Amino acid sequence: MDQIEPFAEITHQAVVFPEGMALDCGRMLRQVTVAYRTYGSLNAERSNAILICHALTGDQYAADTHPLTGRAGWWANLVGPGLPIDTDRFFVICTNVLGGCMGSTGPRSPHDDKPHEPWGHDFPPVTIRDMVRAQKKLVDHFGISQLFAVIGGSMGGMQVLEWAATYPEAVFAAVPIASGAHHSAQNIAYNEVGRQAIFADPDFNNGEYWRLGVIPARGLAVARMVAHITYLSEAALTRKFGRRLRDASSLTLLDDKFEVESYLQYQGSAFVRRFDANSYLSITRAMDFFDLAFDRDGDLSRAFAGTRTRFCLVSFSSDWLFPTKATREVVNALIRGAANVSFVEIMSDKGHDAFLLDEPDFHRTLAGFIAGCADHRGLPHKETV
Amino acid sequence: MPDGSLRASRQAHAAHHMRVDLQLIADLVKPGSRVLDIGCGDGALIGHLFHTRGCDARGLELDMALVTRAVAHGLPVMQGDADTDLVYYPDQAFDYVVLTRTLQAVERPLEVLQQMLRISTRAIVSFPNFGHWYLRAQLLLGGRMPMTKSWNRMWYETPNIHPCTIQDFFDLCKAEGYVVEQWLALDDEGHRAPWRRFPQLANLFGEQGLFVLRRR
């Protein structure tokens, strides 16, 4: 791979919280920036806000064109006027997570003690709960005392669960999708392969690659390729690529390439142009560390005891990264706490990625759940707005 | 306006047709109570209980296609199995647990009833009555397993693995120490049949039995 320069620093819509924030690790960020996008408008009662939480490599550009890639938002098929998360009816907020690299405080932000250098590898370890606390600051900043809903897939689903556990009164409805209450050993193992690939890249320079004006592009690309495999199902890979070759009709053992190889290489090289390696390390660590039952004596139901939040959990039948079993564990913990739970496993052969794709049953489920909750919450119907 | 919208959705719901036996069950439920409908199908009963009686009604359903349809209609329904998933609910989480036309199809009816009366004050149970005269006549005269509207699958593929009669069910309640607060026999349309005082006649002419139980 040719040498790739770090992606350009651009201005994102953001709020700076000068009071800073204490982190779970015991360290303190002296000031915190939360970058965000919003869609739709907040009503006078401030009761129609939906917070969307992004996954590992997502960002706040959920429904509009990404400023770096020029591509449509990662949930543009779900968030917009007349779509299941209807911006004609709801005020939708999406933030870049703490530790991210699209404007929120993270490894690319100025170091608290050395303002002319980025944090880099020195950025304090953050947790999913830290990410949620930073989001809470923004929600408070908007004067919203209760979010109508918090919705997210994969790591976004972890944030949804953390919101419901940490700020139960601030969440009317929670929708964790293709997610779980902790990473399995297998999830951690795949993340570790990615991290080791980054460490092994000579350009990593012990996390201070910014000093050299380079990025550990090969390592980060390999990390992305490994992760990408976990987002797809075997059936989806077979359907998309099978054993087809690129620009060749038969194998010669010389320089032929399977289509799946070139696809993964493309995924890797596109990724490094929009994502920071230290952010990748930071966020994968946060995911691995996440365990809602950990400081509750291993009893997940205690995270949700007495909750009045309405939950809708969604899993996908071919997802092996967050299999239905992981969702059902959360469902069972919720019903032990007598919570109001809807739970659907969507039949799909598209693997973990299905939560980002056009899955009509999933979209119908989400739209119906939101409409039902709006009824319970007493939100006006769309035509009367 | 929230009030107007709720009224509109109530009216829309009232216009929607519901199985007659579900209407009878809905009438047994006190307004504003907590209800779990096991085997809730597309959620018709829980939707009705929410919209017309202000209940906190939830559903459990085995068939994922029905669950998806119910949730897509805004109803709090989760996929789960009566035989295995009731254990997760805490004691006395509900005022009523409803099991309509499902008891005969569960693997362990006794345990399911025990769980129902652990998680709820009252259990409302309905089942097709295998003691109905027409079934008896088919077996007596034809010598083969009966086939009716309710018992409409061949013996080798029926999901109804635990058929019972109204009198069998009375015996079970006695043996388990459950109080029968109310009971009804229903005809094949799901309407109330006039055999209220005579269990033997109900057992002969009732197409379904409907019971409200509580623990002693």
Coordinates of C-alpha atoms in Angstrom, one line a residue:
Chain A
M1 CA 0.0 0.0 0.0
D2 CA 1.3 3.5 -0.9
Q3 CA 2.0 5.9 1.9
I4 CA -1.2 7.6 2.9
E5 CA -1.3 11.0 4.6
P6 CA -3.5 11.5 7.7
F7 CA -7.0 12.6 6.7
A8 CA -7.6 16.4 6.8
E9 CA -8.9 18.0 10.0
I10 CA -12.3 19.6 9.1
T11 CA -14.7 21.6 11.2
H12 CA -17.6 19.7 12.6
Q13 CA -20.7 21.1 14.4
A14 CA -19.8 20.7 18.1
V15 CA -20.4 22.0 21.6
V16 CA -17.4 22.5 24.0
F17 CA -18.0 21.7 27.6
P18 CA -15.3 23.7 29.4
E19 CA -16.0 22.0 32.8
G20 CA -14.5 18.8 31.5
M21 CA -15.5 15.4 32.6
A22 CA -14.3 12.7 35.0
L23 CA -13.7 9.3 33.3
D24 CA -14.3 5.8 34.6
C25 CA -10.5 5.2 34.6
G26 CA -10.1 7.9 37.3
R27 CA -8.5 10.5 35.0
M28 CA -10.1 13.8 34.1
L29 CA -10.6 15.4 30.7
R30 CA -10.2 19.2 31.4
Q31 CA -12.5 20.0 28.6
V32 CA -14.8 17.9 26.4
T33 CA -16.0 18.6 22.9
V34 CA -19.0 16.7 21.6
A35 CA -19.5 16.8 17.8
Y36 CA -23.0 16.1 16.6
R37 CA -25.6 16.4 13.8
T38 CA -29.3 16.9 14.3
Y39 CA -32.2 16.3 11.9
G40 CA -35.8 17.6 12.2
S41 CA -36.9 20.0 14.9
L42 CA -37.4 19.9 18.6
N43 CA -41.0 20.6 19.7
A44 CA -42.0 23.1 22.4
E45 CA -42.3 20.4 25.1
R46 CA -38.9 19.0 24.1
S47 CA -40.5 15.6 24.2
N48 CA -39.7 14.4 20.6
A49 CA -36.0 13.9 20.7
I50 CA -34.4 10.6 19.5
L51 CA -30.7 10.0 20.2
I52 CA -29.0 7.7 17.7
C53 CA -25.8 6.0 18.8
H54 CA -23.3 4.9 16.2
A55 CA -21.2 1.8 15.9
L56 CA -17.4 1.3 16.2
T57 CA -16.5 2.9 12.9
G58 CA -19.6 5.1 12.5
D59 CA -19.9 8.8 13.3
Q60 CA -22.4 11.6 13.7
Y61 CA -23.2 11.8 9.9
A62 CA -26.1 9.3 10.2
A63 CA -28.4 10.8 7.6
D64 CA -26.5 13.4 5.6
T65 CA -23.6 13.3 3.3
H66 CA -20.3 12.5 4.9
P67 CA -17.9 15.5 4.6
L68 CA -14.8 13.3 4.0
T69 CA -16.1 10.5 1.9
G70 CA -19.0 12.3 0.2
R71 CA -21.1 9.2 0.7
A72 CA -24.7 9.1 2.1
G73 CA -25.1 8.8 5.9
W74 CA -24.8 5.3 7.4
W75 CA -28.4 5.3 8.3
A76 CA -29.8 7.4 5.5
N77 CA -32.2 4.5 4.7
L78 CA -33.7 4.7 8.1
V79 CA -33.5 8.4 9.3
G80 CA -35.3 11.1 7.3
P81 CA -38.6 12.5 6.3
G82 CA -41.3 9.7 6.2
L83 CA -38.7 7.0 7.1
P84 CA -39.0 4.7 10.1
I85 CA -37.1 7.3 12.2
D86 CA -39.2 10.1 10.8
T87 CA -37.5 13.5 10.9
D88 CA -40.8 15.2 10.1
R89 CA -42.0 14.0 13.5
F90 CA -38.8 13.7 15.7
F91 CA -35.8 15.7 16.5
V92 CA -32.9 13.3 15.8
I93 CA -29.5 13.8 17.4
C94 CA -26.4 11.8 16.6
T95 CA -23.1 12.5 18.3
N96 CA -19.6 11.4 17.5
V97 CA -18.5 9.2 20.5
L98 CA -15.9 10.2 23.0
G99 CA -12.6 8.7 21.7
G100 CA -13.8 9.1 18.1
C101 CA -12.1 11.0 15.3
M102 CA -14.9 13.2 13.7
G103 CA -14.7 16.1 16.0
S104 CA -15.5 14.8 19.5
T105 CA -12.7 14.7 22.1
G106 CA -10.4 11.7 21.2
P107 CA -6.9 10.8 20.4
R108 CA -6.7 13.4 17.6
S109 CA -7.7 16.2 20.0
P110 CA -5.1 18.5 21.6
H111 CA -3.4 17.0 24.6
D112 CA -4.6 18.5 28.0
D113 CA -0.9 19.0 29.1
K114 CA 0.7 19.6 25.7
P115 CA -1.8 21.8 23.8
H116 CA 0.3 21.7 20.6
E117 CA 0.3 18.0 20.3
P118 CA -2.5 15.5 19.9
W119 CA -3.3 13.0 22.6
G120 CA -2.4 10.2 20.4
H121 CA -1.7 6.9 22.2
D122 CA -1.7 8.9 25.5
F123 CA -5.5 9.5 25.3
P124 CA -7.0 8.1 28.6
P125 CA -8.9 4.9 28.2
V126 CA -12.6 5.6 27.8
T127 CA -15.6 3.3 28.5
I128 CA -19.0 3.0 26.9
R129 CA -20.4 4.8 30.0
D130 CA -18.0 7.7 29.4
M131 CA -19.3 8.0 25.9
V132 CA -22.9 8.0 27.2
R133 CA -22.0 10.7 29.9
A134 CA -20.6 12.9 27.1
Q135 CA -23.8 12.4 25.1
K136 CA -25.8 13.3 28.3
K137 CA -24.0 16.6 28.4
L138 CA -25.2 17.4 24.9
V139 CA -28.7 16.3 25.7
D140 CA -28.8 18.5 28.8
H141 CA -27.3 21.3 26.7
F142 CA -30.4 21.1 24.5
G143 CA -32.6 21.3 27.6
I144 CA -34.1 17.8 27.0
S145 CA -34.9 16.1 30.3
Q146 CA -36.2 12.9 28.7
L147 CA -35.2 11.5 25.4
F148 CA -38.2 10.0 23.6
A149 CA -35.9 7.2 22.4
V150 CA -32.3 6.1 22.2
I151 CA -31.6 3.8 19.3
G152 CA -28.4 2.2 18.1
G153 CA -26.9 -1.0 16.5
S154 CA -23.8 -3.0 17.5
M155 CA -21.7 -0.7 19.8
G156 CA -24.5 1.8 19.4
G157 CA -26.7 -0.8 21.1
M158 CA -24.2 -1.0 24.0
Q159 CA -24.6 2.7 24.4
V160 CA -28.4 2.3 24.3
L161 CA -28.3 -0.3 27.1
E162 CA -25.9 1.9 29.1
W163 CA -28.2 4.9 28.7
A164 CA -31.2 2.8 30.0
A165 CA -29.1 1.6 33.0
T166 CA -27.4 4.9 33.9
Y167 CA -30.2 7.4 33.1
P168 CA -33.4 5.3 33.2
E169 CA -35.6 8.4 33.8
A170 CA -34.1 10.1 30.8
V171 CA -35.0 7.3 28.4
F172 CA -38.7 6.7 27.5
A173 CA -37.9 4.0 24.9
A174 CA -34.7 2.1 24.2
V175 CA -33.9 0.1 21.0
P176 CA -30.7 -1.9 21.1
I177 CA -30.1 -3.6 17.8
A178 CA -27.7 -6.5 17.0
S179 CA -26.0 -5.9 20.3
G180 CA -25.4 -7.4 23.7
A181 CA -24.6 -6.6 27.3
H182 CA -20.9 -7.5 26.9
H183 CA -18.4 -8.8 24.3
S184 CA -17.8 -12.5 24.1
A185 CA -14.3 -13.9 24.2
Q186 CA -14.6 -14.4 20.5
N187 CA -15.5 -10.7 19.9
I188 CA -12.5 -9.7 22.1
A189 CA -10.3 -12.1 20.1
Y190 CA -11.2 -10.5 16.8
N191 CA -10.6 -7.0 18.1
E192 CA -7.2 -8.1 19.5
V193 CA -6.1 -9.4 16.0
G194 CA -7.0 -5.9 14.7
R195 CA -5.1 -4.1 17.4
Q196 CA -2.0 -6.3 16.9
A197 CA -2.1 -5.6 13.2
I198 CA -1.9 -1.9 14.0
F199 CA 0.9 -2.3 16.5
A200 CA 2.8 -4.4 14.0
D201 CA 2.8 -1.7 11.4
P202 CA 6.3 0.0 11.4
D203 CA 4.5 3.3 10.8
F204 CA 2.6 3.0 14.1
N205 CA 5.7 4.5 15.8
N206 CA 4.4 3.6 19.2
G207 CA 1.2 5.6 18.7
E208 CA 3.1 8.7 17.7
Y209 CA 2.7 8.3 14.0
W210 CA 1.5 11.9 13.8
R211 CA 5.1 13.0 14.6
L212 CA 6.2 11.5 11.3
G213 CA 3.2 12.8 9.3
V214 CA 2.2 9.2 8.4
I215 CA -0.5 6.8 9.5
P216 CA -0.2 3.0 10.1
A217 CA -2.3 2.4 7.0
R218 CA -1.4 -1.2 6.5
G219 CA -2.1 -2.2 10.1
L220 CA -5.3 -0.3 10.2
A221 CA -6.4 -1.7 6.9
V222 CA -5.8 -5.3 8.1
A223 CA -7.8 -4.5 11.3
R224 CA -10.7 -3.3 9.1
M225 CA -10.5 -6.4 6.9
V226 CA -10.6 -8.8 9.8
A227 CA -13.5 -6.9 11.4
H228 CA -15.3 -6.7 8.1
I229 CA -15.4 -10.4 7.8
T230 CA -17.2 -10.6 11.2
Y231 CA -19.8 -8.2 9.9
L232 CA -20.9 -10.5 7.1
S233 CA -22.3 -14.0 7.1
E234 CA -20.8 -16.9 5.3
A235 CA -23.9 -17.0 3.1
A236 CA -23.6 -13.3 2.3
L237 CA -19.9 -13.7 1.3
T238 CA -20.8 -16.7 -0.9
R239 CA -23.7 -14.9 -2.5
K240 CA -21.6 -11.8 -3.2
F241 CA -18.4 -13.3 -4.3
G242 CA -18.3 -17.1 -4.2
R243 CA -15.0 -18.3 -5.7
R244 CA -15.1 -15.8 -8.5
L245 CA -11.9 -14.3 -9.8
R246 CA -11.2 -10.7 -10.6
D247 CA -10.1 -10.2 -14.3
A248 CA -9.4 -13.8 -14.9
S249 CA -11.3 -16.9 -16.0
S250 CA -9.2 -19.6 -14.4
L251 CA -6.7 -19.9 -11.6
T252 CA -3.0 -19.7 -12.6
L253 CA -1.4 -19.4 -9.1
L254 CA 0.5 -16.3 -10.4
D255 CA -1.3 -13.1 -9.7
D256 CA -4.9 -13.9 -9.8
K257 CA -7.1 -12.5 -7.2
F258 CA -10.4 -13.8 -5.8
E259 CA -13.1 -11.1 -5.8
V260 CA -13.5 -11.4 -2.1
E261 CA -9.8 -10.5 -1.7
S262 CA -10.0 -7.3 -3.7
Y263 CA -13.3 -6.4 -2.0
L264 CA -11.7 -6.7 1.5
Q265 CA -8.6 -4.7 0.3
Y266 CA -10.8 -2.0 -1.0
Q267 CA -12.7 -1.9 2.4
G268 CA -9.4 -1.6 4.2
S269 CA -7.9 1.1 2.0
A270 CA -11.1 3.2 2.0
F271 CA -11.3 2.9 5.8
V272 CA -7.8 4.3 6.6
R273 CA -8.8 7.5 4.7
R274 CA -11.4 8.4 7.2
F275 CA -10.5 6.8 10.5
D276 CA -7.7 7.3 13.0
A277 CA -5.7 4.3 14.3
N278 CA -5.5 5.5 17.9
S279 CA -9.3 6.1 17.9
Y280 CA -9.7 2.5 16.6
L281 CA -7.6 1.2 19.5
S282 CA -9.5 3.4 22.0
I283 CA -13.0 2.4 20.9
T284 CA -12.3 -1.3 20.4
R285 CA -10.9 -1.3 24.0
A286 CA -14.1 0.4 25.2
M287 CA -16.2 -2.2 23.6
D288 CA -14.2 -5.1 25.0
F289 CA -14.3 -3.6 28.5
F290 CA -18.1 -3.1 28.4
D291 CA -20.0 -5.4 30.7
L292 CA -23.2 -4.2 32.2
A293 CA -23.4 -7.0 34.7
F294 CA -19.8 -6.6 35.9
D295 CA -20.3 -4.2 38.8
R296 CA -23.7 -5.7 39.6
D297 CA -22.4 -9.1 40.9
G298 CA -22.9 -10.6 37.5
D299 CA -26.6 -10.1 37.7
L300 CA -27.6 -8.2 34.5
S301 CA -31.2 -7.8 35.7
R302 CA -30.0 -5.4 38.4
A303 CA -28.9 -3.0 35.7
F304 CA -32.6 -2.5 34.8
A305 CA -34.4 -3.1 38.1
G306 CA -37.7 -1.2 38.3
T307 CA -37.1 0.5 34.9
R308 CA -40.1 2.2 33.2
T309 CA -38.3 2.4 29.9
R310 CA -40.0 0.6 27.0
F311 CA -37.5 -1.7 25.3
C312 CA -37.4 -3.1 21.8
L313 CA -34.6 -5.5 21.1
V314 CA -33.8 -6.7 17.6
S315 CA -31.4 -9.4 16.4
F316 CA -30.6 -10.9 13.0
S317 CA -30.7 -14.6 12.5
S318 CA -27.3 -14.8 10.6
D319 CA -25.4 -12.4 12.9
W320 CA -22.6 -14.3 14.5
L321 CA -20.8 -11.3 16.0
F322 CA -23.8 -10.5 18.2
P323 CA -25.9 -13.6 17.8
T324 CA -29.6 -13.8 18.9
K325 CA -28.3 -15.6 22.1
A326 CA -26.6 -12.4 23.2
T327 CA -29.8 -10.4 22.7
R328 CA -31.9 -13.0 24.4
E329 CA -29.7 -12.8 27.5
V330 CA -30.6 -9.1 27.7
V331 CA -34.3 -9.8 27.1
N332 CA -34.3 -12.4 29.9
A333 CA -32.6 -9.9 32.3
L334 CA -35.1 -7.3 31.4
I335 CA -38.1 -9.5 32.0
R336 CA -36.6 -10.6 35.3
G337 CA -36.9 -6.9 36.2
A338 CA -40.5 -6.9 34.9
A339 CA -39.6 -4.4 32.1
N340 CA -41.8 -3.7 29.1
V341 CA -40.0 -5.6 26.3
S342 CA -40.6 -6.2 22.7
F343 CA -38.1 -8.6 21.0
V344 CA -37.8 -9.7 17.4
E345 CA -35.3 -11.8 15.6
I346 CA -35.3 -10.8 12.0
M347 CA -34.7 -13.5 9.5
S348 CA -31.8 -12.4 7.3
D349 CA -28.8 -14.0 5.7
K350 CA -26.8 -10.7 5.7
G351 CA -25.0 -11.2 9.0
H352 CA -24.3 -8.4 11.5
D353 CA -24.3 -5.8 8.7
A354 CA -28.1 -6.3 8.3
F355 CA -28.8 -3.5 10.8
L356 CA -27.4 -1.0 8.3
L357 CA -29.1 -2.5 5.2
D358 CA -32.6 -2.5 3.8
E359 CA -34.3 -5.2 5.8
P360 CA -38.1 -4.5 5.4
D361 CA -39.1 -6.6 8.5
F362 CA -36.6 -4.7 10.6
H363 CA -37.7 -1.3 9.3
R364 CA -41.4 -2.2 9.8
T365 CA -40.7 -3.4 13.4
L366 CA -38.8 -0.2 14.2
A367 CA -41.4 2.1 12.7
G368 CA -44.2 0.2 14.5
F369 CA -42.4 0.2 17.9
I370 CA -41.8 4.0 17.6
A371 CA -45.4 4.7 16.7
G372 CA -46.7 2.6 19.6
C373 CA -44.3 4.4 22.0
A374 CA -45.4 7.8 20.7
D375 CA -49.0 6.8 21.4
H376 CA -48.1 5.8 25.0
R377 CA -46.0 9.0 25.4
G378 CA -49.0 11.1 24.1
L379 CA -47.0 12.6 21.2
P380 CA -49.2 14.2 18.6
H381 CA -49.7 12.2 15.4
K382 CA -47.8 13.4 12.3
E383 CA -50.8 14.9 10.4
T384 CA -51.7 17.1 13.4
V385 CA -48.2 18.5 13.9
Chain B
M1 CA -53.7 16.8 20.5
P2 CA -52.7 13.7 22.5
D3 CA -56.2 13.1 23.7
G4 CA -57.7 13.4 20.3
S5 CA -55.1 11.0 18.8
L6 CA -55.7 8.4 21.6
R7 CA -59.5 8.6 21.0
A8 CA -59.0 8.3 17.2
S9 CA -56.8 5.2 17.7
R10 CA -59.3 3.8 20.1
Q11 CA -62.1 4.1 17.6
A12 CA -59.9 2.7 14.9
H13 CA -59.3 -0.2 17.1
A14 CA -62.9 -0.8 18.2
A15 CA -63.8 -1.1 14.5
H16 CA -61.2 -3.9 14.2
H17 CA -62.7 -7.4 14.5
M18 CA -61.6 -9.6 17.3
R19 CA -62.2 -13.2 18.0
V20 CA -65.4 -13.5 20.1
D21 CA -63.7 -15.6 22.8
L22 CA -61.0 -12.8 23.1
Q23 CA -63.8 -10.3 23.7
L24 CA -65.2 -12.5 26.5
I25 CA -61.7 -12.7 28.0
A26 CA -61.2 -8.9 27.8
D27 CA -64.5 -8.5 29.7
L28 CA -63.0 -10.6 32.6
V29 CA -60.0 -8.2 33.0
K30 CA -60.3 -5.2 35.3
P31 CA -59.4 -1.9 33.7
G32 CA -55.9 -0.6 34.3
S33 CA -54.4 -4.0 35.2
R34 CA -51.1 -5.6 34.2
V35 CA -51.7 -8.4 31.7
L36 CA -49.4 -10.9 30.0
D37 CA -51.0 -12.8 27.0
I38 CA -49.1 -16.0 26.3
G39 CA -49.4 -17.2 22.8
C40 CA -50.7 -13.7 21.9
G41 CA -50.6 -14.2 18.1
D42 CA -50.7 -10.9 16.3
G43 CA -51.5 -9.2 19.6
A44 CA -55.2 -8.5 19.0
L45 CA -56.2 -9.0 22.7
I46 CA -53.3 -6.9 24.1
G47 CA -54.1 -4.1 21.7
H48 CA -57.7 -4.2 22.7
L49 CA -56.9 -4.3 26.4
F50 CA -54.6 -1.2 26.0
H51 CA -56.9 0.8 23.9
T52 CA -60.3 0.1 25.5
R53 CA -59.4 -0.8 29.1
G54 CA -56.1 1.1 29.7
C55 CA -54.3 -2.1 30.6
D56 CA -50.5 -2.5 30.7
A57 CA -50.8 -5.5 28.4
R58 CA -47.8 -7.4 27.0
G59 CA -47.5 -10.5 24.8
L60 CA -45.4 -13.6 24.4
E61 CA -45.5 -15.5 21.1
L62 CA -43.6 -18.4 19.7
D63 CA -44.1 -17.7 16.0
M64 CA -41.6 -15.0 14.9
A65 CA -43.7 -13.9 11.9
L66 CA -46.6 -13.1 14.3
V67 CA -44.3 -11.4 16.7
T68 CA -42.9 -9.1 14.0
R69 CA -46.4 -8.3 12.9
A70 CA -47.4 -7.4 16.4
V71 CA -44.4 -5.2 17.2
A72 CA -44.8 -3.5 13.8
H73 CA -48.3 -2.6 15.0
G74 CA -46.7 -0.9 18.1
L75 CA -47.6 -3.7 20.5
P76 CA -45.1 -4.9 23.2
V77 CA -44.7 -8.5 22.2
M78 CA -41.6 -10.7 22.5
Q79 CA -40.7 -13.9 20.9
G80 CA -40.6 -16.7 23.5
D81 CA -41.8 -20.1 24.5
A82 CA -44.4 -20.7 27.2
D83 CA -42.6 -24.0 28.2
T84 CA -39.2 -22.4 28.8
D85 CA -39.4 -18.6 29.1
L86 CA -42.0 -18.0 31.9
V87 CA -39.3 -18.8 34.5
Y88 CA -37.6 -15.4 33.8
Y89 CA -40.6 -13.4 35.0
P90 CA -40.5 -12.3 38.6
D91 CA -43.2 -13.4 41.1
Q92 CA -46.5 -11.6 40.9
A93 CA -45.4 -9.3 38.0
F94 CA -48.9 -9.3 36.6
D95 CA -52.6 -9.2 37.6
Y96 CA -53.7 -11.6 34.9
V97 CA -51.8 -14.0 32.7
V98 CA -53.8 -15.2 29.7
L99 CA -53.4 -18.5 27.8
T100 CA -55.9 -19.0 25.1
R101 CA -56.3 -22.2 23.1
T102 CA -52.6 -23.0 23.8
L103 CA -52.6 -25.2 27.0
Q104 CA -53.2 -28.4 24.9
A105 CA -50.1 -27.6 22.8
V106 CA -47.5 -26.9 25.4
E107 CA -45.1 -29.6 26.4
R108 CA -45.6 -29.4 30.2
P109 CA -49.1 -28.0 31.0
L110 CA -48.7 -28.5 34.7
E111 CA -45.5 -26.5 34.9
V112 CA -46.9 -23.8 32.7
L113 CA -49.9 -23.4 34.9
Q114 CA -47.7 -23.3 38.0
Q115 CA -45.5 -20.6 36.4
M116 CA -48.6 -18.6 35.4
L117 CA -49.9 -18.5 38.9
R118 CA -46.4 -17.7 40.2
I119 CA -46.0 -14.6 38.0
S120 CA -49.6 -13.5 38.2
T121 CA -52.4 -13.2 40.7
R122 CA -54.9 -14.7 38.3
A123 CA -54.6 -17.0 35.3
I124 CA -57.2 -17.0 32.5
V125 CA -57.0 -20.2 30.5
S126 CA -59.1 -21.4 27.6
F127 CA -58.7 -24.7 25.7
P128 CA -60.7 -26.7 23.2
N129 CA -62.9 -29.3 25.0
F130 CA -62.0 -32.8 24.0
G131 CA -65.2 -34.0 25.8
H132 CA -67.5 -32.4 23.3
W133 CA -70.3 -34.8 22.1
Y134 CA -69.3 -34.6 18.4
L135 CA -65.7 -35.7 19.2
R136 CA -67.0 -38.5 21.4
A137 CA -69.4 -39.6 18.6
Q138 CA -66.7 -39.6 16.0
L139 CA -64.5 -41.8 18.1
L140 CA -67.3 -44.1 19.3
L141 CA -69.0 -44.5 15.9
G142 CA -66.1 -44.0 13.4
G143 CA -63.4 -45.5 15.5
R144 CA -60.9 -42.9 14.4
M145 CA -59.3 -39.8 16.0
P146 CA -61.9 -37.0 15.7
M147 CA -61.5 -34.2 13.2
T148 CA -63.3 -30.8 13.9
K149 CA -62.7 -27.1 13.4
S150 CA -60.6 -27.0 16.5
W151 CA -59.1 -30.5 16.2
N152 CA -58.2 -30.2 12.5
R153 CA -54.8 -31.9 12.1
M154 CA -54.1 -35.6 11.7
W155 CA -52.9 -37.3 14.9
Y156 CA -49.4 -37.6 13.6
E157 CA -48.9 -34.0 12.9
T158 CA -51.1 -32.2 15.5
P159 CA -49.4 -29.7 17.8
N160 CA -52.1 -30.4 20.3
I161 CA -50.3 -33.1 22.2
H162 CA -52.2 -32.7 25.5
P163 CA -55.9 -32.7 24.8
C164 CA -58.2 -32.6 27.8
T165 CA -61.9 -32.2 28.7
I166 CA -63.6 -29.6 30.8
Q167 CA -64.0 -32.1 33.6
D168 CA -60.4 -33.2 33.3
F169 CA -59.5 -29.5 33.9
F170 CA -61.7 -29.3 36.9
D171 CA -59.9 -32.3 38.3
L172 CA -56.5 -30.8 37.7
C173 CA -57.4 -27.6 39.4
K174 CA -58.6 -29.6 42.4
A175 CA -55.4 -31.7 42.5
E176 CA -53.2 -28.6 42.2
G177 CA -55.2 -26.6 44.7
Y178 CA -56.2 -23.8 42.3
V179 CA -59.4 -21.9 43.0
V180 CA -61.7 -21.7 40.0
E181 CA -63.0 -18.2 40.4
Q182 CA -65.1 -18.3 37.2
W183 CA -65.7 -20.7 34.4
L184 CA -67.6 -20.7 31.2
A185 CA -68.2 -23.0 28.3
L186 CA -68.1 -21.5 24.8
D187 CA -69.8 -22.7 21.6
D188 CA -67.9 -23.1 18.4
E189 CA -68.3 -19.4 17.6
G190 CA -66.7 -18.5 20.8
H191 CA -70.0 -17.3 22.3
R192 CA -70.9 -18.1 25.9
A193 CA -72.8 -21.4 26.0
P194 CA -75.6 -21.8 28.6
W195 CA -74.1 -24.6 30.6
R196 CA -72.8 -22.5 33.5
R197 CA -74.3 -24.6 36.3
F198 CA -73.8 -28.0 35.0
P199 CA -70.2 -29.1 34.3
Q200 CA -71.3 -32.4 32.9
L201 CA -73.5 -30.7 30.3
A202 CA -70.8 -28.1 29.6
N203 CA -68.4 -31.0 29.1
L204 CA -70.7 -32.5 26.5
F205 CA -71.9 -29.4 24.7
G206 CA -69.1 -26.8 25.3
E207 CA -66.7 -26.5 22.4
Q208 CA -64.2 -24.6 24.6
G209 CA -63.6 -24.2 28.3
L210 CA -62.7 -20.8 29.8
F211 CA -61.4 -20.6 33.4
V212 CA -60.2 -17.9 35.7
L213 CA -57.9 -19.4 38.3
R214 CA -56.0 -18.1 41.4
R215 CA -53.9 -19.8 44.0
R216 CA -55.5 -20.8 47.3

